[in-house]
PDB file of C-alpha atoms in Angstrom:
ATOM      1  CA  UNK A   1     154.022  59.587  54.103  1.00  0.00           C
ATOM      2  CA  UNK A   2     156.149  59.703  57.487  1.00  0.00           C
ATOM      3  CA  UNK A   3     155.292  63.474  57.281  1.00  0.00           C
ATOM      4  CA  UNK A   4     151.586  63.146  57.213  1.00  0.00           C
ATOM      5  CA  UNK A   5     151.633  60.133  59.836  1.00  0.00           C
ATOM      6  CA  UNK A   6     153.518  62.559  62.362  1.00  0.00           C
ATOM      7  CA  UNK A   7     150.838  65.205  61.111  1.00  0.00           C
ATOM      8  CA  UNK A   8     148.055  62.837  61.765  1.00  0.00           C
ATOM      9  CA  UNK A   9     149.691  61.794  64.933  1.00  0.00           C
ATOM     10  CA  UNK A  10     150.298  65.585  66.643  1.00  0.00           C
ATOM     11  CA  UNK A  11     146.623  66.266  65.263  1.00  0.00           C
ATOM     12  CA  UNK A  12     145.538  63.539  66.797  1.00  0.00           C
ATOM     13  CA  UNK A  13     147.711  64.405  70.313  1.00  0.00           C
ATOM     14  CA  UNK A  14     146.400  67.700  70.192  1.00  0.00           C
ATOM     15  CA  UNK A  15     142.461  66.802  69.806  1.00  0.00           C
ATOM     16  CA  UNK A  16     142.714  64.179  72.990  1.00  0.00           C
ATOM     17  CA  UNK A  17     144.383  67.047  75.165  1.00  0.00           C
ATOM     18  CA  UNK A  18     141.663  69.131  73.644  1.00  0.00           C
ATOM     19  CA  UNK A  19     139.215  66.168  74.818  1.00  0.00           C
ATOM     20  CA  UNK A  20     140.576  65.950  78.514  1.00  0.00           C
ATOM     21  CA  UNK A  21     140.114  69.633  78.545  1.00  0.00           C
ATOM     22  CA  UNK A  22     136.724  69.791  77.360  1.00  0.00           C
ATOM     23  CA  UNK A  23     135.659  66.828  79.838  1.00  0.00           C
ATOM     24  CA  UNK A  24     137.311  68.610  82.757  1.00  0.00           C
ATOM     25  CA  UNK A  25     135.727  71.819  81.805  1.00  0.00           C
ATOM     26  CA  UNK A  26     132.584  69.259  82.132  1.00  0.00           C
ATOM     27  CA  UNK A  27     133.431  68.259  84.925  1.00  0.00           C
ATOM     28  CA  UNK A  28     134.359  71.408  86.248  1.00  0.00           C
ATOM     29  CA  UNK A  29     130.458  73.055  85.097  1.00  0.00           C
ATOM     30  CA  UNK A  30     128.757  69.778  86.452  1.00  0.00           C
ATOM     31  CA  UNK A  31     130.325  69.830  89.835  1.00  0.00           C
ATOM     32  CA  UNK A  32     129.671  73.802  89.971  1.00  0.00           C
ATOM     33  CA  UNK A  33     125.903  73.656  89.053  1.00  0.00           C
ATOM     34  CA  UNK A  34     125.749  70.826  91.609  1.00  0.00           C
ATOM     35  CA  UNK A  35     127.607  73.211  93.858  1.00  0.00           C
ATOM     36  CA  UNK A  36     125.011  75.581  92.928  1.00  0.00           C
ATOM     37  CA  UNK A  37     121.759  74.111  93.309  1.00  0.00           C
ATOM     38  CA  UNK A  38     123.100  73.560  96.714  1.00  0.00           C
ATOM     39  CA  UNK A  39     123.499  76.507  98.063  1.00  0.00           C
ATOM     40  CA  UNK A  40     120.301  77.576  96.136  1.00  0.00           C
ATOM     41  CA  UNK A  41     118.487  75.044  98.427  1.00  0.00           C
ATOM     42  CA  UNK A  42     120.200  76.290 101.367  1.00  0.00           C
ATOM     43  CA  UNK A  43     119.599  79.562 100.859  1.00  0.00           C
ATOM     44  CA  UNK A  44     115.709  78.879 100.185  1.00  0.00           C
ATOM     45  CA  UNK A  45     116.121  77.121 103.612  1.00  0.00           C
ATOM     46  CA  UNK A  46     117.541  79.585 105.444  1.00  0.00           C
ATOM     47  CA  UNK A  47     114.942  81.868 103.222  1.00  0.00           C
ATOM     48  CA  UNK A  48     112.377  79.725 105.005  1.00  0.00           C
ATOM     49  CA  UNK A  49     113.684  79.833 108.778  1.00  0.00           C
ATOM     50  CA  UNK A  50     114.301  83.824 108.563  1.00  0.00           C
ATOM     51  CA  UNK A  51     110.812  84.063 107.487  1.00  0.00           C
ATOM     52  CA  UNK A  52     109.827  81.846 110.759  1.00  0.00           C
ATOM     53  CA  UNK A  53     112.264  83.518 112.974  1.00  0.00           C
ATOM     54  CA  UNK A  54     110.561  87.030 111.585  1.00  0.00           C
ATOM     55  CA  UNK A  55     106.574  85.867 112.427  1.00  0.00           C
ATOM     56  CA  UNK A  56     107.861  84.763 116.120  1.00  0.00           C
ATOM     57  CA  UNK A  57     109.326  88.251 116.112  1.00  0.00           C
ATOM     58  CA  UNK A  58     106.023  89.824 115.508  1.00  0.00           C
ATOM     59  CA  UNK A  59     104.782  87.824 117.716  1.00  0.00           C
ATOM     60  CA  UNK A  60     106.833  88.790 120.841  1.00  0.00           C
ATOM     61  CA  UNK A  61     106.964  92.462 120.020  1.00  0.00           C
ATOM     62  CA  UNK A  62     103.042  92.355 120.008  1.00  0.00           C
ATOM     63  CA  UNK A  63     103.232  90.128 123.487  1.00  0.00           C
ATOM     64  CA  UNK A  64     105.294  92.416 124.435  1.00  0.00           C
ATOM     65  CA  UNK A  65     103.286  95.265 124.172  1.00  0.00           C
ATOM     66  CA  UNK A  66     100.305  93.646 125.321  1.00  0.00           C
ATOM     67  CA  UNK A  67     102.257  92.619 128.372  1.00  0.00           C
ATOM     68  CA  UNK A  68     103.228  96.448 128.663  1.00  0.00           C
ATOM     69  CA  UNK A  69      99.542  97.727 128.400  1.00  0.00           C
ATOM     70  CA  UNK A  70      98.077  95.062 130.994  1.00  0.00           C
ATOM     71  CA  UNK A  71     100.934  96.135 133.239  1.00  0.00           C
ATOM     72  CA  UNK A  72     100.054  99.655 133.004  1.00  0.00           C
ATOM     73  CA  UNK A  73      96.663  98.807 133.463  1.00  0.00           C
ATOM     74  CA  UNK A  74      97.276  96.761 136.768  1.00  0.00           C
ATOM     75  CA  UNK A  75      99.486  99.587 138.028  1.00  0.00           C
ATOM     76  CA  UNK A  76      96.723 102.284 137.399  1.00  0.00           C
ATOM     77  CA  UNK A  77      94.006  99.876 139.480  1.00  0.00           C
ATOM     78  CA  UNK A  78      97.018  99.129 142.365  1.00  0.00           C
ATOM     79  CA  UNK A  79      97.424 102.714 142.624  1.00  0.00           C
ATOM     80  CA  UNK A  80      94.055 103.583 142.833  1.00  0.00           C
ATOM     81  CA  UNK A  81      93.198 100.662 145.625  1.00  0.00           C
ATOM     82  CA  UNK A  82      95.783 102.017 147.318  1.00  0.00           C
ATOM     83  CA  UNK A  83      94.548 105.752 146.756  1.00  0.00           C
ATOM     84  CA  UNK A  84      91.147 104.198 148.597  1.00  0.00           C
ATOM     85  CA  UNK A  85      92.641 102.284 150.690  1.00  0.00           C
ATOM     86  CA  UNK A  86      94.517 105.278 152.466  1.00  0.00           C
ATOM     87  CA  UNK A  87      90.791 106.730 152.140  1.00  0.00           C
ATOM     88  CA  UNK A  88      89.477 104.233 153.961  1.00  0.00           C
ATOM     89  CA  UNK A  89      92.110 104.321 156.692  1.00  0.00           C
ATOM     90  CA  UNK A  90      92.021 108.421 157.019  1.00  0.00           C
ATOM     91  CA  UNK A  91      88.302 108.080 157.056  1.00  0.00           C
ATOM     92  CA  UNK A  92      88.646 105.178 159.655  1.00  0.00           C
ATOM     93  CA  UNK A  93      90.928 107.576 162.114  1.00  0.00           C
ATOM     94  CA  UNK A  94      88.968 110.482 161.652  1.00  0.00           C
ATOM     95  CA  UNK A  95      85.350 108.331 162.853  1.00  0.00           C
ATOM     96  CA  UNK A  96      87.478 106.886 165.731  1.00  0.00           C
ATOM     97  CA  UNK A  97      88.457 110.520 166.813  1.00  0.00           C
ATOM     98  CA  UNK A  98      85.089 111.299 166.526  1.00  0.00           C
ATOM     99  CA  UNK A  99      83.747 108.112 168.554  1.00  0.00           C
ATOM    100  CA  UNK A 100      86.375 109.131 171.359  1.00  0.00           C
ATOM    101  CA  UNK A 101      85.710 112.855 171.226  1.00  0.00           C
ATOM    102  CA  UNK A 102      81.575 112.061 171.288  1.00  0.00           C
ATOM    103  CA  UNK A 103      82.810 109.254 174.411  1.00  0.00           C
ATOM    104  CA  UNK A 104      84.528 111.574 176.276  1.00  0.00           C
ATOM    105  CA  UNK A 105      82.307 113.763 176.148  1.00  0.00           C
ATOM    106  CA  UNK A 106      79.173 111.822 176.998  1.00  0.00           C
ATOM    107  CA  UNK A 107      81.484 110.497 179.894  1.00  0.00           C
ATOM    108  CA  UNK A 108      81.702 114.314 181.221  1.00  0.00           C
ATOM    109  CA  UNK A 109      77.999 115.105 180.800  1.00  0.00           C
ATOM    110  CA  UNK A 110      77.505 112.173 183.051  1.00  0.00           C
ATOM    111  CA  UNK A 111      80.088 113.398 185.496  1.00  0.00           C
ATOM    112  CA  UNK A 112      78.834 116.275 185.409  1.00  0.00           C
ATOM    113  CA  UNK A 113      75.029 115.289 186.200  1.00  0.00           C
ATOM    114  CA  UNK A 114      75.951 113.372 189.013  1.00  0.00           C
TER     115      UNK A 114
END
């Protein structure tokens, strides 16, 4: 009887450590799926801001470029005002070497009659 009472009590020693480790390993799996579903939300919200941070991406690169053509597209016009402008001015010089050429010479055909 003393023999199955120290049996009874070692079984019974052996199934509560067996207990604590099961409810540890519990534990353990609890905390880790809470662990889990954490970073699973973080990772849908960092998911979420890359996704942002991508479409304001887009965005730039195609303001970007449209920036880039409107520049080009201002530079062309500049270029060409300037192109007429030095027109204009050539064109200006060459009508006011005229004028004084046509002056001076009117003012020598009058010298000249007189």
């Amino acid at each position: 009887q003393t023999h199955l009472k120290q049996q009874a009590q070692d079984e019974k020693e052996f199934l509560r450590v067996e207990l604590d480790e099961l409810r540890k390993q519990w534990e353990d799996t609890e905390k880790a799926q809470r662990t889990l579903t954490e970073i699973e939300r973080k990772a849908q919200a960092n998911e979420q801001r890359y996704t942002k941070l991508k479409e304001k991406y887009t965005e730039l690169v195609q303001s970007h470029a449209d920036l880039l053509r409107k520049n080009a597209e201002v530079t062309k016009q500049v270029t060409i005002a300037r192109q007429a402008q030095g027109d204009a001015e050539q064109l200006k010089k060459e009508n006011e070497d005229r004028f004084l050429r046509v002056q001076t010479q009117m003012q020598e055909a009058i010298q000249s009659k007189k």
